[in-house]
Amino acid sequence: MNVEGKRDNVILIGFMGSGKSTTGISLSYKLQRTLADTDKMIERQEGRSISEIFAEEGEACFREKETELLEKLKSGSGGQIFSVGGGTPLREENRRLLKELGTVIYLEVSPETVWTRLKGDTTRPLLQGDDPMRKIRTLLEEREELYRDAADIIIPVDGKKPAQVVDEIVKKLKQREGAI
Ligand code: S3P
């Protein structure tokens, strides 16, 4: 536990395409900590992809699995990095669980950057269909406040290389006594 009574994990949140996975990998090297991606954990646990879970049981069921997983992670040993799905902070309960789990870092991204990175992606069920750019804009608008509410640290990522994002994160973590 650190000075704020949080566990000493670092959690990356942010919209799809904000770079949580890439940043998580670099950060894990830099801090010499293990990285766990909650989407991948859910896929492993279920033996099927996120797209299959959405198609077979719906988004609400997937959200339930996200909350259950956060509950489980709380009993972990700490000292880890977690990258969580873009929709995890939507539930108030999840925002509380994330804060209990550790220091929450929001990677803030613009719709244009998301579009550049995820054009043609078929693995995100929420961005499929006729007008993905409109979906990106709408979802980001709906979520921005919630991401901010969940975050301890906000890092704008547009136009930055992963190494720069990681350096900024490490600097901010060091400024927060006991966060790392
Ligand atoms: C989602 C983001 C995805 C995944 C699912 C739903 C969302 O994760 O959890 O497709 O609601 O934003 P990434 O943010 O890792 O793409």
Coordinates of C-alpha atoms and ligand atoms in Angstrom, one line a residue:
M1 CA 0.0 0.0 0.0
N2 CA 1.2 3.5 -0.7
V3 CA 0.6 6.7 1.3
E4 CA -2.9 7.1 -0.1
G5 CA -3.9 3.5 1.0
K6 CA -3.9 2.4 -2.6
R7 CA -2.2 -0.8 -3.8
D8 CA 1.0 0.0 -5.6
N9 CA -0.1 -1.2 -9.1
V10 CA -0.1 1.1 -12.1
I11 CA -3.3 0.9 -14.3
L12 CA -3.5 2.3 -17.8
I13 CA -7.0 3.4 -19.0
G14 CA -8.1 5.2 -22.1
F15 CA -10.1 4.9 -25.3
M16 CA -9.5 2.1 -27.8
G17 CA -6.3 3.0 -29.8
S18 CA -4.9 5.3 -27.1
G19 CA -1.9 3.0 -26.8
K20 CA -2.6 1.2 -23.5
S21 CA -1.0 -2.1 -24.7
T22 CA 2.0 -0.6 -26.4
T23 CA 2.6 1.8 -23.5
G24 CA 2.1 -1.0 -21.0
I25 CA 4.8 -3.1 -22.7
S26 CA 7.4 -0.3 -22.7
L27 CA 6.4 0.8 -19.1
S28 CA 6.8 -2.8 -17.9
Y29 CA 10.4 -2.9 -19.3
K30 CA 11.2 0.5 -17.8
L31 CA 9.8 -0.2 -14.3
Q32 CA 10.8 -3.9 -14.4
R33 CA 7.2 -4.9 -13.5
T34 CA 4.9 -7.5 -15.0
L35 CA 2.2 -6.4 -17.3
A36 CA -1.3 -7.9 -17.5
D37 CA -3.9 -6.9 -20.0
T38 CA -7.5 -7.5 -18.7
D39 CA -9.0 -8.0 -22.2
K40 CA -6.5 -10.8 -22.8
M41 CA -7.2 -12.3 -19.3
I42 CA -10.9 -12.4 -20.1
E43 CA -10.3 -14.0 -23.5
R44 CA -8.1 -16.6 -21.9
Q45 CA -10.6 -17.3 -19.1
E46 CA -13.5 -17.6 -21.6
G47 CA -11.5 -19.4 -24.3
R48 CA -13.0 -17.0 -26.9
S49 CA -12.3 -13.5 -28.3
I50 CA -13.9 -10.3 -27.1
S51 CA -15.8 -10.1 -30.4
E52 CA -17.2 -13.6 -29.8
I53 CA -18.3 -12.7 -26.2
F54 CA -20.0 -9.5 -27.5
A55 CA -21.7 -11.5 -30.3
E56 CA -22.8 -14.5 -28.2
E57 CA -23.7 -12.8 -24.9
G58 CA -23.8 -9.1 -25.5
E59 CA -21.9 -6.1 -24.1
A60 CA -23.6 -6.2 -20.7
C61 CA -22.3 -9.7 -20.1
F62 CA -18.8 -8.6 -21.1
R63 CA -19.0 -5.6 -18.7
E64 CA -19.9 -8.0 -15.9
K65 CA -16.8 -10.1 -16.6
E66 CA -14.7 -6.9 -16.4
T67 CA -16.1 -6.1 -13.0
E68 CA -15.6 -9.6 -11.7
L69 CA -12.0 -9.6 -12.9
L70 CA -11.2 -6.2 -11.2
E71 CA -12.6 -7.7 -7.9
K72 CA -10.2 -10.7 -8.3
L73 CA -7.2 -8.5 -9.1
K74 CA -7.6 -6.6 -5.9
S75 CA -6.4 -9.7 -4.0
G76 CA -3.2 -9.8 -6.1
S77 CA 0.3 -9.1 -4.7
G78 CA 0.6 -5.6 -6.1
G79 CA 3.6 -4.1 -7.9
Q80 CA 2.1 -4.8 -11.3
I81 CA 1.0 -2.9 -14.4
F82 CA -2.5 -3.4 -15.7
S83 CA -3.8 -2.3 -19.1
V84 CA -7.7 -2.4 -19.1
G85 CA -10.3 -2.3 -21.8
G86 CA -11.4 1.1 -23.1
G87 CA -14.9 0.6 -21.5
T88 CA -13.8 -0.6 -18.1
P89 CA -14.0 2.8 -16.4
L90 CA -17.6 3.3 -17.6
R91 CA -19.2 1.7 -14.5
E92 CA -18.9 3.7 -11.3
E93 CA -18.1 0.5 -9.4
N94 CA -15.2 -0.1 -11.8
R95 CA -13.9 3.4 -11.3
R96 CA -13.8 2.8 -7.6
L97 CA -12.2 -0.6 -8.0
L98 CA -9.5 0.8 -10.3
K99 CA -8.6 3.5 -7.8
E100 CA -8.3 0.9 -5.1
L101 CA -6.1 -1.2 -7.3
G102 CA -3.5 1.4 -7.8
T103 CA -2.5 4.6 -9.5
V104 CA -4.7 5.2 -12.6
I105 CA -3.2 6.7 -15.7
Y106 CA -5.5 8.0 -18.4
L107 CA -4.0 8.1 -21.9
E108 CA -5.9 10.9 -23.5
V109 CA -6.3 10.7 -27.3
S110 CA -8.2 12.6 -30.0
P111 CA -10.7 10.9 -32.3
E112 CA -8.4 11.7 -35.2
T113 CA -5.5 9.7 -33.7
V114 CA -7.8 6.8 -32.8
W115 CA -9.1 6.8 -36.4
T116 CA -5.6 6.8 -37.9
R117 CA -4.6 3.9 -35.6
L118 CA -7.7 1.8 -35.9
K119 CA -8.9 2.3 -39.4
G120 CA -9.8 -1.2 -40.8
D121 CA -9.6 -2.8 -37.3
T122 CA -12.0 -5.7 -37.0
T123 CA -11.4 -6.7 -33.4
R124 CA -13.3 -3.9 -31.7
P125 CA -17.1 -4.8 -31.8
L126 CA -18.1 -1.2 -30.8
L127 CA -16.4 0.3 -33.9
Q128 CA -17.8 -2.0 -36.6
G129 CA -20.5 -0.8 -39.0
D130 CA -21.0 2.0 -41.5
D131 CA -19.4 5.0 -39.9
P132 CA -16.7 4.1 -37.4
M133 CA -15.4 7.7 -37.1
R134 CA -18.8 8.9 -35.9
K135 CA -18.8 6.1 -33.4
I136 CA -15.4 7.1 -32.2
R137 CA -16.4 10.7 -31.7
T138 CA -19.7 9.8 -30.0
L139 CA -18.2 7.3 -27.6
L140 CA -15.2 9.5 -26.8
E141 CA -17.5 12.4 -26.0
E142 CA -19.7 10.2 -23.8
R143 CA -16.6 8.8 -21.9
E144 CA -14.2 11.6 -21.6
E145 CA -15.6 12.8 -18.2
L146 CA -15.6 9.3 -16.9
Y147 CA -12.0 8.7 -17.8
R148 CA -11.0 11.9 -16.1
D149 CA -13.0 11.0 -13.1
A150 CA -11.2 7.6 -12.8
A151 CA -7.8 9.1 -13.4
D152 CA -5.0 10.0 -10.9
I153 CA -2.7 11.1 -13.7
I154 CA -3.7 12.3 -17.3
I155 CA -1.2 12.0 -20.1
P156 CA -2.2 13.5 -23.6
V157 CA -0.7 11.1 -26.2
D158 CA -1.4 12.7 -29.6
G159 CA 1.7 13.0 -31.7
K160 CA 3.9 11.4 -29.1
K161 CA 6.1 8.3 -29.5
P162 CA 5.6 5.5 -26.9
A163 CA 9.0 6.3 -25.3
Q164 CA 7.9 9.8 -24.7
V165 CA 4.6 8.8 -23.2
V166 CA 6.4 6.3 -20.9
D167 CA 8.9 9.0 -19.8
E168 CA 6.1 11.3 -18.9
I169 CA 4.3 8.6 -17.0
V170 CA 7.5 7.7 -15.0
K171 CA 8.1 11.4 -14.2
K172 CA 4.5 11.9 -12.9
L173 CA 4.6 8.7 -10.9
K174 CA 7.8 9.8 -9.2
Q175 CA 6.2 13.1 -8.3
R176 CA 3.5 11.2 -6.5
E177 CA 5.2 10.0 -3.4
G178 CA 4.9 6.3 -3.0
A179 CA 3.2 5.7 -6.3
I180 CA 6.2 3.6 -7.6
Ligands
S3P1 C1 -13.8 -1.7 -25.5 C2 -12.5 -1.7 -25.7 C3 -11.7 -2.9 -26.0 C4 -12.4 -4.1 -25.5 C5 -13.9 -4.1 -26.0 C6 -14.7 -2.9 -25.5 C7 -14.5 -0.4 -25.2 O1 -10.4 -2.8 -25.4 O2 -12.4 -4.2 -24.1 O3 -13.8 -4.2 -27.4 O4 -15.7 -0.4 -24.8 O5 -13.9 0.7 -25.4 P1 -9.2 -1.8 -26.0 O6 -9.5 -0.5 -25.4 O7 -8.0 -2.5 -25.4 O8 -9.3 -1.8 -27.4

